[in-house]
JSON list of C-alpha atoms in Angstrom, two decimals:
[
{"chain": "A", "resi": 7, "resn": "UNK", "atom": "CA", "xyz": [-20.14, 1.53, 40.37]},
{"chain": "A", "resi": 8, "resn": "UNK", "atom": "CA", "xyz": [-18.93, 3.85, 42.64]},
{"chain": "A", "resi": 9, "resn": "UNK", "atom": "CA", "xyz": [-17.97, 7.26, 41.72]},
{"chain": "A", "resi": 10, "resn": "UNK", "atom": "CA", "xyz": [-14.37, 7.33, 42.22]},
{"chain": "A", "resi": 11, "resn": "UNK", "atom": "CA", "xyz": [-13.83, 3.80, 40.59]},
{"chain": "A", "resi": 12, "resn": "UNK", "atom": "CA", "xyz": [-16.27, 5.57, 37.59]},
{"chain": "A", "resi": 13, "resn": "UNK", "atom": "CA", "xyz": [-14.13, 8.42, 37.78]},
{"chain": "A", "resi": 14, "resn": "UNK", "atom": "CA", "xyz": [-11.05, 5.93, 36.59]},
{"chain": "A", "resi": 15, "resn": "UNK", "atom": "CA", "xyz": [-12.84, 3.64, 34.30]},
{"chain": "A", "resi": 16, "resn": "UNK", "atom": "CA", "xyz": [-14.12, 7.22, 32.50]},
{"chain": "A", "resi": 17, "resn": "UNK", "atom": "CA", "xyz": [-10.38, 8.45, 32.70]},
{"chain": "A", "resi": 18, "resn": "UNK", "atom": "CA", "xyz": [-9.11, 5.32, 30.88]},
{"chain": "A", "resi": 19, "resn": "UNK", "atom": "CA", "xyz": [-11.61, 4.86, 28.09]},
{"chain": "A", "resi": 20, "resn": "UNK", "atom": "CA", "xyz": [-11.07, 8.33, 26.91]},
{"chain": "A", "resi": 21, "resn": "UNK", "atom": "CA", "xyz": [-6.82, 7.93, 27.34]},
{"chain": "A", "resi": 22, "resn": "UNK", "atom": "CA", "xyz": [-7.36, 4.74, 25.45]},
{"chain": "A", "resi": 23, "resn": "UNK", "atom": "CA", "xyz": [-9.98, 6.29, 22.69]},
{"chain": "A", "resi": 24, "resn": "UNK", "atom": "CA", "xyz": [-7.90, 9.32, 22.08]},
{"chain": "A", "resi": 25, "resn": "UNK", "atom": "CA", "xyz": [-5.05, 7.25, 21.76]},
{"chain": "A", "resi": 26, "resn": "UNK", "atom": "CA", "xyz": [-6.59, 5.33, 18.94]},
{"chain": "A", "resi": 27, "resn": "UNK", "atom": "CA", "xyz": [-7.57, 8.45, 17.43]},
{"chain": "A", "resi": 28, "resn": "UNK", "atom": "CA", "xyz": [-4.24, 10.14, 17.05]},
{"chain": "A", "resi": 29, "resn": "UNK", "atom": "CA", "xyz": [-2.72, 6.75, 16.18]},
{"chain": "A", "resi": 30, "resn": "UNK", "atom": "CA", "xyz": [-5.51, 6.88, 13.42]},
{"chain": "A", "resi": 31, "resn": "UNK", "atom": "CA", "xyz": [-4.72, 9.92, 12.05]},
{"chain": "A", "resi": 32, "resn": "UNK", "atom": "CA", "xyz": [-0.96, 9.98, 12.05]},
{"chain": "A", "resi": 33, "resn": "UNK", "atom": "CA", "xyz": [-1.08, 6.56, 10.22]},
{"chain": "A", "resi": 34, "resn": "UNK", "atom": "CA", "xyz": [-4.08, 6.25, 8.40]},
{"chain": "A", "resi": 35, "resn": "UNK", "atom": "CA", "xyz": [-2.77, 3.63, 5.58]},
{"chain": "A", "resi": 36, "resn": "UNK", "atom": "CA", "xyz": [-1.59, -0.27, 6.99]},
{"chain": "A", "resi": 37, "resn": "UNK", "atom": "CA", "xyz": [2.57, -0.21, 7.13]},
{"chain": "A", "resi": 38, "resn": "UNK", "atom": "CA", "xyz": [3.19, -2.43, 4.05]},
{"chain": "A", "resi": 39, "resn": "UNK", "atom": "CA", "xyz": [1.11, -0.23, 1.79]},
{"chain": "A", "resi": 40, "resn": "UNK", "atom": "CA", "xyz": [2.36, 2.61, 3.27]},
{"chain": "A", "resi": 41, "resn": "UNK", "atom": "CA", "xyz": [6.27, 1.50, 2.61]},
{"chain": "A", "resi": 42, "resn": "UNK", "atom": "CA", "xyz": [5.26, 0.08, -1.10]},
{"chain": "A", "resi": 43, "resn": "UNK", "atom": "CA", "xyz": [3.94, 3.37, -1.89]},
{"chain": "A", "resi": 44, "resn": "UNK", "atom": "CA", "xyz": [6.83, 5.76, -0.31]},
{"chain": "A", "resi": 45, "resn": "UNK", "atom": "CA", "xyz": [9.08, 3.42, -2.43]},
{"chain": "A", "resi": 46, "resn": "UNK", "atom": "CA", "xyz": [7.10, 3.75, -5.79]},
{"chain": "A", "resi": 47, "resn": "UNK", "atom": "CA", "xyz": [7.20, 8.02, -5.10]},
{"chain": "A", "resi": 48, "resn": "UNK", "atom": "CA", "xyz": [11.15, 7.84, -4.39]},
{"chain": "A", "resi": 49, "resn": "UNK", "atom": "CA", "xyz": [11.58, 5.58, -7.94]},
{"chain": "A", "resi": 50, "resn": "UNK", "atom": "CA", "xyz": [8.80, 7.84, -9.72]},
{"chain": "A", "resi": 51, "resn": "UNK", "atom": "CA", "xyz": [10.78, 11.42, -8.51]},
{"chain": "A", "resi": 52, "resn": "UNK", "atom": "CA", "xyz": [13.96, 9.80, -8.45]},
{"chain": "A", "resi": 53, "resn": "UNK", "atom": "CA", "xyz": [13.74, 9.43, -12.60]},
{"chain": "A", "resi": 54, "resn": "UNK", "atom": "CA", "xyz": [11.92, 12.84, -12.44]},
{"chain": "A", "resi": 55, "resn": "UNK", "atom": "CA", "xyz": [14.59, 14.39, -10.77]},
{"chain": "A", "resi": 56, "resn": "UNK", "atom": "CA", "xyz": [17.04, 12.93, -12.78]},
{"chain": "A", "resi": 57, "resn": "UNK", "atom": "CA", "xyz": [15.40, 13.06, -16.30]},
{"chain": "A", "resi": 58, "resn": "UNK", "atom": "CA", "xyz": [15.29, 9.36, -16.06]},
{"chain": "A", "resi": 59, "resn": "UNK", "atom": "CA", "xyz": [12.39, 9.16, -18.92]},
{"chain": "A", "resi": 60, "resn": "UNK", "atom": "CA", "xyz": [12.68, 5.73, -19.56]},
{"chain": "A", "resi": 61, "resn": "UNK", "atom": "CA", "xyz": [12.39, 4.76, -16.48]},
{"chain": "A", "resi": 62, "resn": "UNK", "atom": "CA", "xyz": [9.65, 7.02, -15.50]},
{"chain": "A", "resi": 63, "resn": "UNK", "atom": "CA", "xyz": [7.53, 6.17, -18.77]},
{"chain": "A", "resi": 64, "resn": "UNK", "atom": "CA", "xyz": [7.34, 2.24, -17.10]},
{"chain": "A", "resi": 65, "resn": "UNK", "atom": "CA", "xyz": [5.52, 4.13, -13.72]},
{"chain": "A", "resi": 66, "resn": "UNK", "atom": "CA", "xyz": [2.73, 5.60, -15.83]},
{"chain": "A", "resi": 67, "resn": "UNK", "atom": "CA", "xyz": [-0.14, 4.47, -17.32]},
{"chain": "A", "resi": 68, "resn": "UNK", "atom": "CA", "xyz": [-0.24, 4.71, -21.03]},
{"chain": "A", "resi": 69, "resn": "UNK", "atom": "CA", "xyz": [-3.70, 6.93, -20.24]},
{"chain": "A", "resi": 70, "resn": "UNK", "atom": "CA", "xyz": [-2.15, 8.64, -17.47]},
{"chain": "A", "resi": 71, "resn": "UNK", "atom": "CA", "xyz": [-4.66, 11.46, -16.50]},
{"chain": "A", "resi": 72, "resn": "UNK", "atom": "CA", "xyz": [-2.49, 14.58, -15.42]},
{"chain": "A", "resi": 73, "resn": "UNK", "atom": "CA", "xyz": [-4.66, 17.51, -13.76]},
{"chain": "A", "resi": 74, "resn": "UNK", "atom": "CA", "xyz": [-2.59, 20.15, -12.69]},
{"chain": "A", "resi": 75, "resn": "UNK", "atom": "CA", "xyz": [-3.87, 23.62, -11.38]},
{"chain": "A", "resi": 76, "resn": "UNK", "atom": "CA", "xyz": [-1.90, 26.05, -13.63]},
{"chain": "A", "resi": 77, "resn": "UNK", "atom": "CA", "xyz": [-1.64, 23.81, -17.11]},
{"chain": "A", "resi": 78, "resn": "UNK", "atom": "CA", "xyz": [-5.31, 22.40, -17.18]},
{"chain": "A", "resi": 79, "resn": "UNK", "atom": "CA", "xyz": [-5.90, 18.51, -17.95]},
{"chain": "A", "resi": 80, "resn": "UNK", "atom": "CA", "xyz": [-2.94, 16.73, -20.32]},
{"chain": "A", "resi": 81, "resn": "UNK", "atom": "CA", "xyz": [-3.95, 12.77, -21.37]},
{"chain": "A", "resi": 82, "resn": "UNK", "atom": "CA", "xyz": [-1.47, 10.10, -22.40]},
{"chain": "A", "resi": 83, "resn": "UNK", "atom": "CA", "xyz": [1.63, 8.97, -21.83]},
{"chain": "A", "resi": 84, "resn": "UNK", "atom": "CA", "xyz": [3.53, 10.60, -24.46]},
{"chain": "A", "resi": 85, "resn": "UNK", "atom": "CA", "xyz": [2.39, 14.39, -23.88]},
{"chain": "A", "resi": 86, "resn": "UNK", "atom": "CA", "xyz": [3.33, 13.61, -19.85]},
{"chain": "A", "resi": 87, "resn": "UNK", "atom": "CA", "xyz": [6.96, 13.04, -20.97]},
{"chain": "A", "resi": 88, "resn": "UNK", "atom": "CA", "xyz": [7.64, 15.00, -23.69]},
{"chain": "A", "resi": 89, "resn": "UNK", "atom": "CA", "xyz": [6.56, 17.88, -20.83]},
{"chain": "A", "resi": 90, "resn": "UNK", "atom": "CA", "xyz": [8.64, 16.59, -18.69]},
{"chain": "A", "resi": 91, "resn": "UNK", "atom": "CA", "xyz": [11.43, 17.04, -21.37]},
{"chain": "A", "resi": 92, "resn": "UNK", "atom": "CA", "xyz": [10.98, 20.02, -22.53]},
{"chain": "A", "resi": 93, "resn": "UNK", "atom": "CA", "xyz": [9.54, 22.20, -18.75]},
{"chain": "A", "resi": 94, "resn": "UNK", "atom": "CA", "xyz": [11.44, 20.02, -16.11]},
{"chain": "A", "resi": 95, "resn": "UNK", "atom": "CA", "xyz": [14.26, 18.06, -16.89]},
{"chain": "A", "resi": 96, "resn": "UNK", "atom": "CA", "xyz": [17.66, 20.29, -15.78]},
{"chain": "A", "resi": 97, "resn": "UNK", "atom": "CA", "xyz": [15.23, 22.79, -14.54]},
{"chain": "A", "resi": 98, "resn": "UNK", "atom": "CA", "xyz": [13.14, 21.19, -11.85]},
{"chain": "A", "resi": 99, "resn": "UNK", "atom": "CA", "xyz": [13.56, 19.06, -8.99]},
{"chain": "A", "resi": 100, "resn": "UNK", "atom": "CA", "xyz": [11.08, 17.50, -6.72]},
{"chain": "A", "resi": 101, "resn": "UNK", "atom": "CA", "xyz": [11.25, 16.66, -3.16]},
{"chain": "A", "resi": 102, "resn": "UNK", "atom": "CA", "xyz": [8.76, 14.85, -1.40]},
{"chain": "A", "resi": 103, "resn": "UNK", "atom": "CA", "xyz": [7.71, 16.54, 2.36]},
{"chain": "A", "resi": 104, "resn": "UNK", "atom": "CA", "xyz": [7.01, 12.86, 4.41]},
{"chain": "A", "resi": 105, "resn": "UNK", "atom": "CA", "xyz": [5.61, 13.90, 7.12]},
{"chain": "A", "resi": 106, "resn": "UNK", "atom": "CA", "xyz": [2.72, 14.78, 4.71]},
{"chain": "A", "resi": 107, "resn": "UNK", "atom": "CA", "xyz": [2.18, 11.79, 2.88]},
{"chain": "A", "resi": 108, "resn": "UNK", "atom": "CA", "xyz": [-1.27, 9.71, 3.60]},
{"chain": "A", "resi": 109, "resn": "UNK", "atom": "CA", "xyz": [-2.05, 6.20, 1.44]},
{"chain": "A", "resi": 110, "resn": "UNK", "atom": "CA", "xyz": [-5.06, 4.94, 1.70]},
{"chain": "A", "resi": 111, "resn": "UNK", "atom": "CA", "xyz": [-6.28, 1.41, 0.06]},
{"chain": "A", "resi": 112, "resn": "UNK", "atom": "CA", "xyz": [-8.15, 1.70, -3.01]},
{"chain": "A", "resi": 113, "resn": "UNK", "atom": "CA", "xyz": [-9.90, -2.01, -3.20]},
{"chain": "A", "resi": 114, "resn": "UNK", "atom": "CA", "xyz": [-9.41, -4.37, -6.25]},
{"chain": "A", "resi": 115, "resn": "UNK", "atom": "CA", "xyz": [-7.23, -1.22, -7.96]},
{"chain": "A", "resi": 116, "resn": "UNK", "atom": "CA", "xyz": [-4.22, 0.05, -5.98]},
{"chain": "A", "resi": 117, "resn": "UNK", "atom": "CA", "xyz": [-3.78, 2.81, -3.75]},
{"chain": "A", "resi": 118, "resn": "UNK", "atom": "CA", "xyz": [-4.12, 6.62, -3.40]},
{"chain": "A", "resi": 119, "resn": "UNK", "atom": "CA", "xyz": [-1.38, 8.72, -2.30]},
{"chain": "A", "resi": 120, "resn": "UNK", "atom": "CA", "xyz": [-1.80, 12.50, -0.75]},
{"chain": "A", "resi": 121, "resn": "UNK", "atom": "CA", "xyz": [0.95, 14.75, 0.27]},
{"chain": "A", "resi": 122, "resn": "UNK", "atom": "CA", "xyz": [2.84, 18.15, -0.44]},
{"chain": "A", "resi": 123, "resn": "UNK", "atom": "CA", "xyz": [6.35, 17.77, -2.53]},
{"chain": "A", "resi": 124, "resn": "UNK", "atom": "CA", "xyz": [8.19, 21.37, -3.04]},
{"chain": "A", "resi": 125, "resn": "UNK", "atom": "CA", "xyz": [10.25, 21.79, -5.89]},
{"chain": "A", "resi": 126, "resn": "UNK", "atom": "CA", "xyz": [13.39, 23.59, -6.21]},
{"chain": "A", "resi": 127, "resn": "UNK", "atom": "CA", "xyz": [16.03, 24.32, -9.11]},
{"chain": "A", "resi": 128, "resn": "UNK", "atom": "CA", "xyz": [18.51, 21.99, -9.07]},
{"chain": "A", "resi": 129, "resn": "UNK", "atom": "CA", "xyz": [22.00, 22.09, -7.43]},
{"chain": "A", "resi": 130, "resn": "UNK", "atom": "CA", "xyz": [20.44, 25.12, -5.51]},
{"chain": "A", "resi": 131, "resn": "UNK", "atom": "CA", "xyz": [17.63, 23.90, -3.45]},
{"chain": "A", "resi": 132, "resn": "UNK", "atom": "CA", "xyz": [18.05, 27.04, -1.50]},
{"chain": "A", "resi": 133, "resn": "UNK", "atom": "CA", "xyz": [16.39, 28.52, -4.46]},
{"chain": "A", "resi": 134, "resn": "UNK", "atom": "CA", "xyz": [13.02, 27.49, -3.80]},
{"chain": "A", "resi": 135, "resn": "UNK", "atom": "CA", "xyz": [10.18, 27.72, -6.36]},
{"chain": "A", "resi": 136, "resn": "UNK", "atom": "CA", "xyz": [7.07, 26.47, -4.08]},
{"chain": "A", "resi": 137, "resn": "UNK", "atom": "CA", "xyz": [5.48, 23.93, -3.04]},
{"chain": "A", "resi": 138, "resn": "UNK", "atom": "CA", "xyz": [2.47, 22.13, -3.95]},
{"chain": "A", "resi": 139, "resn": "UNK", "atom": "CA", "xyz": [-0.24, 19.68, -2.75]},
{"chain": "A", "resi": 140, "resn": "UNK", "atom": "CA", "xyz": [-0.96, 16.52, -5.34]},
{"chain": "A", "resi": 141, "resn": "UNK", "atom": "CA", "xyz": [-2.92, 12.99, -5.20]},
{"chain": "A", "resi": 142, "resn": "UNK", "atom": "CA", "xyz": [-1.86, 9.89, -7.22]},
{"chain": "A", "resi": 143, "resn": "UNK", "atom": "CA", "xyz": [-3.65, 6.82, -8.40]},
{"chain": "A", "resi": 144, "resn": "UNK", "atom": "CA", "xyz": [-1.36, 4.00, -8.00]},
{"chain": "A", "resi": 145, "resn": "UNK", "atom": "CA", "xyz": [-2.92, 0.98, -10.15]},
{"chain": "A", "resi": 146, "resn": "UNK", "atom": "CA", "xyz": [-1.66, -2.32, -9.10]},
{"chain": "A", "resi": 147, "resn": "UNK", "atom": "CA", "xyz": [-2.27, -5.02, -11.82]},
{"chain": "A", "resi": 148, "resn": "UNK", "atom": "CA", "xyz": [-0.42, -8.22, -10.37]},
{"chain": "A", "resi": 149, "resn": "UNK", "atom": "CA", "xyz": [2.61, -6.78, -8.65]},
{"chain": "A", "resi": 150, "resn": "UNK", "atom": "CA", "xyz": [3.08, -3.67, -11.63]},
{"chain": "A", "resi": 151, "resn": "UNK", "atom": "CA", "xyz": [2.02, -0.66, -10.20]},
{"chain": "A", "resi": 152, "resn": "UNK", "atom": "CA", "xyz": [1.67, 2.44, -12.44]},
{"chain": "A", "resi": 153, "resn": "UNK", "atom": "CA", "xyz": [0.47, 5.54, -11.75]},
{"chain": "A", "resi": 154, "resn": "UNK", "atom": "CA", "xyz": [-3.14, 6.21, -13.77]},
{"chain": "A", "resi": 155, "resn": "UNK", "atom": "CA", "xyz": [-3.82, 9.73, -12.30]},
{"chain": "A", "resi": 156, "resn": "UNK", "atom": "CA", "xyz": [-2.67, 12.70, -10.82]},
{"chain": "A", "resi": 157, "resn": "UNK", "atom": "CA", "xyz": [-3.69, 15.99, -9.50]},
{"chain": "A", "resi": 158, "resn": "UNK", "atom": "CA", "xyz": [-1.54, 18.33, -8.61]},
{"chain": "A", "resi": 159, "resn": "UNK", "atom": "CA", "xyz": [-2.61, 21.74, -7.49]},
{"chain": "A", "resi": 160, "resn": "UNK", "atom": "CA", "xyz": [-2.36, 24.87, -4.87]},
{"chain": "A", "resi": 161, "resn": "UNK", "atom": "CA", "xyz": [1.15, 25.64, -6.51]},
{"chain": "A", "resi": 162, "resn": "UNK", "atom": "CA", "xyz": [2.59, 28.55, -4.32]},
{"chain": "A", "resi": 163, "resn": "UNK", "atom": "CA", "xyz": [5.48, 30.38, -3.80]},
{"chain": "A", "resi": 164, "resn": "UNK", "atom": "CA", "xyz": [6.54, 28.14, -0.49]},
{"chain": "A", "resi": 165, "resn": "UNK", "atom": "CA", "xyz": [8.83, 28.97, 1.96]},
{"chain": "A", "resi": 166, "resn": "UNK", "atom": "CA", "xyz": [12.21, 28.43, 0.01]},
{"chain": "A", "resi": 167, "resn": "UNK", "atom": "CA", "xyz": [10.84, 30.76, -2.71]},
{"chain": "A", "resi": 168, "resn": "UNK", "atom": "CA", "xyz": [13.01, 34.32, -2.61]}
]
């Protein structure tokens, strides 16, 4: 080949290679999954945010694993919500950041999902109170998806906080 046509062909596999790289990265997860699980986090925080317990005891698994950075390990369903109850509801909201949320395919079980959500007080999210990184385990047994474990950690005085 000669060098200038070299040159080009060199030029265009590493446009095209880089191009699949950042494509990669900024959408790691296929689309479907992707949308399933950014639906399943809006329902989840949307009965979070709204002390919706009923509805958010049907998301979780009745083992539900919690690991969170500042309160240690809590198992079960019912000590989940009654903490819910009694340290967020009125006092807490959530709001996922999207442009930080990765879901990846977890074969024959589900999905895991990876992003930052900051919290605020609600009716003043000016008031911020931090944000924090956290990973689910989304179980899917035939079309019900619950969430089996989460870890939720680096809590921090984000931006917002004053």
């Amino acid at each position: 080949m000669k060098p200038g046509k070299l040159l080009c062909f060199s030029l265009f596999v590493v446009s095209a290679f880089s191009q699949c790289a950042v494509h990669a990265q900024s959408n790691p997860q296929p689309d479907s999954l992707y949308k399933t699980v950014l639906a399943l986090d809006a329902k989840l925080f949307d009965a979070y945010n709204h002390c919706d317990l009923v509805t958010l005891g049907s998301m979780v698994s009745d083992d539900l694993e919690f690991y969170h950075d500042q309160t240690g390990l809590s198992v079960g369903k019912g000590p989940f919500l009654a903490a819910i109850k009694q340290n967020i509801c009125g006092k807490v909201q959530r709001e996922l950041l999207k442009d930080t949320l990765e879901v990846y395919p977890l074969k024959g079980y589900g999905a895991v999902e990876i992003g930052v959500h900051r919290f605020h007080h609600p009716n003043h999210p000016e008031d911020g109170m931090g944000d924090a990184k956290f990973i689910n385990l989304w179980q899917n047994k035939d079309g019900d998806w619950k969430v089996t474990r989460v870890i939720s950690y680096e809590h921090n005085k984000g931006l917002l906080a004053k």
